Amino acid sequence: MRRVRFGMVVLALAATAVAAGTEKVAFPEGYATDFMRYAVVDRTDRKIARFMYISPAAWDAAAAGAPLPDGTVIVMEDHKVRMAGEDAMVTDSRGGLIPTDEVTNLFVMEKRTGWGTEYDEAKRNGEWEYAWFKPDGTRSDRTMDGCFECHKAQEAEDFTFTAFAEVAAQK
């Protein structure tokens, strides 16, 4: 009987672990056409250009100075950049990297009421969760700890780096 109870406890804990984190975030089908692409961020250190997309209701809320609402989805789509040789990246007339059509990774952050409660305060990013997808939409098995660590410092901007900055720049 104890083994059965122990097994049930282990299964319950495993189910809780699956419900937490990356598995909550679904691949945002149609984001490239249904969302707003609001920024392109050059990452010369990684030889990529990042296309930033946001759900329309979230963009409208940020533009109005309101907090990002429940259901906000932000997609960061990594593109290879045009290269001139092995190490030299090709730039445009303004010095920006020239992205190719080849997508290498998609990172998604999604905000839902009640999300994040399973994390301790040292890790928690409000009600945000993160997921990493391959270009075909399959989920990467990599950990999202780096996202939590990096975004933690952005608490004043609702744990985002670009959303509010880009809205302010376009006003």
Coordinates of C-alpha atoms in Angstrom, one line a residue:
M1 CA 0.0 0.0 0.0
R2 CA 2.9 2.4 0.8
R3 CA 4.4 1.7 -2.6
V4 CA 1.1 2.6 -4.3
R5 CA 0.8 5.9 -2.3
F6 CA 4.4 6.7 -3.0
G7 CA 3.9 6.0 -6.7
M8 CA 0.8 8.3 -6.7
V9 CA 2.8 11.1 -5.1
V10 CA 5.6 10.7 -7.6
L11 CA 3.1 10.8 -10.5
A12 CA 1.3 13.9 -9.0
L13 CA 4.7 15.7 -8.6
A14 CA 5.6 14.8 -12.2
A15 CA 2.3 16.1 -13.5
T16 CA 2.9 19.3 -11.6
A17 CA 6.4 19.6 -13.2
V18 CA 4.9 19.2 -16.7
A19 CA 2.3 21.8 -16.0
A20 CA 5.0 24.2 -15.0
G21 CA 7.2 26.0 -17.4
T22 CA 7.8 25.5 -21.1
E23 CA 5.0 23.0 -21.7
K24 CA 2.4 25.7 -20.9
V25 CA 3.5 27.8 -23.9
A26 CA 2.1 26.6 -27.2
F27 CA 3.7 27.3 -30.6
P28 CA 2.0 30.5 -31.8
E29 CA 0.7 29.3 -35.2
G30 CA 0.3 32.2 -37.7
Y31 CA 2.4 34.7 -35.6
A32 CA 4.3 36.0 -38.7
T33 CA 1.0 37.2 -40.3
D34 CA -1.3 37.7 -37.3
F35 CA 1.1 39.5 -35.0
M36 CA 2.9 42.8 -35.4
R37 CA 6.6 42.7 -36.2
Y38 CA 7.8 45.7 -34.1
A39 CA 11.6 45.4 -34.1
V40 CA 14.6 43.8 -35.6
V41 CA 17.5 43.4 -33.2
D42 CA 21.0 42.7 -34.5
R43 CA 23.1 40.3 -32.5
T44 CA 26.6 40.6 -34.0
D45 CA 28.0 38.4 -31.2
R46 CA 25.8 35.5 -32.5
K47 CA 25.7 36.5 -36.2
I48 CA 21.9 36.6 -36.2
A49 CA 19.1 39.2 -36.6
R50 CA 16.1 38.8 -34.3
F51 CA 12.7 39.6 -35.6
M52 CA 10.4 40.6 -32.7
Y53 CA 6.7 40.0 -32.9
I54 CA 3.9 40.9 -30.4
S55 CA 0.2 40.0 -30.2
P56 CA -1.9 43.0 -31.4
A57 CA -3.8 43.5 -28.1
A58 CA -0.5 43.6 -26.2
W59 CA 0.9 46.3 -28.6
D60 CA -2.2 48.4 -28.2
A61 CA -2.0 48.1 -24.4
A62 CA 1.7 49.1 -24.4
A63 CA 0.9 52.0 -26.8
A64 CA -1.8 53.3 -24.4
G65 CA 0.7 53.1 -21.5
A66 CA -1.1 50.1 -19.9
P67 CA 0.5 47.0 -18.6
L68 CA 0.9 44.1 -21.0
P69 CA -2.4 42.1 -20.6
D70 CA -3.1 38.5 -19.8
G71 CA -2.6 36.5 -23.0
T72 CA 0.3 38.6 -24.3
V73 CA 2.6 36.6 -26.6
I74 CA 6.0 37.9 -27.7
V75 CA 8.0 35.9 -30.3
M76 CA 11.7 36.3 -31.0
E77 CA 12.6 34.8 -34.4
D78 CA 16.3 34.3 -35.0
H79 CA 17.5 34.6 -38.6
K80 CA 20.9 33.9 -40.0
V81 CA 22.5 36.9 -41.6
R82 CA 24.3 37.4 -44.9
M83 CA 28.0 36.7 -44.6
A84 CA 31.0 37.7 -46.7
G85 CA 33.3 34.9 -46.0
E86 CA 33.5 33.0 -42.8
D87 CA 33.6 35.8 -40.2
A88 CA 32.5 39.0 -42.0
M89 CA 28.8 39.9 -41.7
V90 CA 27.3 42.0 -44.5
T91 CA 25.7 45.2 -43.4
D92 CA 23.3 47.7 -45.1
S93 CA 23.9 51.4 -45.7
R94 CA 23.0 52.2 -42.0
G95 CA 25.3 49.5 -40.6
G96 CA 22.5 47.0 -39.8
L97 CA 22.9 43.3 -40.4
I98 CA 21.1 41.9 -43.5
P99 CA 19.0 38.9 -42.4
T100 CA 18.4 35.9 -44.6
D101 CA 15.1 34.0 -44.8
E102 CA 16.6 31.2 -42.8
V103 CA 15.1 31.0 -39.4
T104 CA 17.2 29.1 -36.8
N105 CA 15.2 29.3 -33.6
L106 CA 12.0 30.8 -32.2
F107 CA 11.7 31.9 -28.6
V108 CA 8.3 32.6 -27.2
M109 CA 7.3 34.4 -23.9
E110 CA 3.7 34.3 -22.9
K111 CA 1.9 36.0 -20.0
R112 CA -1.1 34.3 -18.3
T113 CA -2.8 35.1 -15.0
G114 CA -1.5 32.8 -12.3
W115 CA 1.6 31.6 -14.2
G116 CA 4.9 31.6 -12.4
T117 CA 3.6 30.8 -8.9
E118 CA 5.5 27.5 -8.9
Y119 CA 8.9 29.4 -9.0
D120 CA 10.7 30.9 -6.1
E121 CA 11.1 34.7 -6.1
A122 CA 14.7 34.5 -7.2
K123 CA 13.6 32.9 -10.5
R124 CA 10.1 34.1 -11.1
N125 CA 9.4 36.6 -13.9
G126 CA 6.0 37.8 -12.9
E127 CA 3.4 35.7 -14.8
W128 CA 5.6 34.9 -17.8
E129 CA 6.7 31.6 -19.1
Y130 CA 9.2 30.9 -21.9
A131 CA 9.5 28.2 -24.6
W132 CA 12.1 27.5 -27.3
F133 CA 11.0 26.1 -30.7
K134 CA 12.8 24.9 -33.7
P135 CA 11.9 26.4 -37.1
D136 CA 9.5 23.5 -37.8
G137 CA 7.5 24.3 -34.7
T138 CA 8.7 21.4 -32.6
R139 CA 9.7 22.2 -29.0
S140 CA 13.4 22.3 -28.1
D141 CA 14.3 20.3 -25.1
R142 CA 16.7 22.9 -23.8
T143 CA 16.2 24.6 -20.5
M144 CA 14.7 28.1 -20.3
D145 CA 16.8 29.0 -17.2
G146 CA 18.8 31.5 -19.2
C147 CA 15.6 33.4 -20.2
F148 CA 14.5 33.6 -16.6
E149 CA 17.9 34.9 -15.5
C150 CA 18.3 37.5 -18.2
H151 CA 14.7 38.8 -18.1
K152 CA 14.7 39.0 -14.3
A153 CA 16.5 42.3 -14.5
Q154 CA 13.7 43.8 -16.6
E155 CA 11.0 43.7 -13.9
A156 CA 10.3 47.5 -14.3
E157 CA 9.5 46.8 -18.0
D158 CA 7.3 43.8 -17.2
F159 CA 10.3 41.5 -17.8
T160 CA 10.6 42.6 -21.5
F161 CA 13.5 44.2 -23.3
T162 CA 11.9 45.6 -26.4
A163 CA 8.1 45.9 -26.1
F164 CA 7.9 49.2 -24.1
A165 CA 11.1 50.7 -25.6
E166 CA 9.8 50.2 -29.2
V167 CA 6.4 51.7 -28.3
A168 CA 8.1 54.8 -26.8
A169 CA 10.3 55.1 -29.8
Q170 CA 7.3 55.1 -32.2
K171 CA 5.3 57.7 -30.3

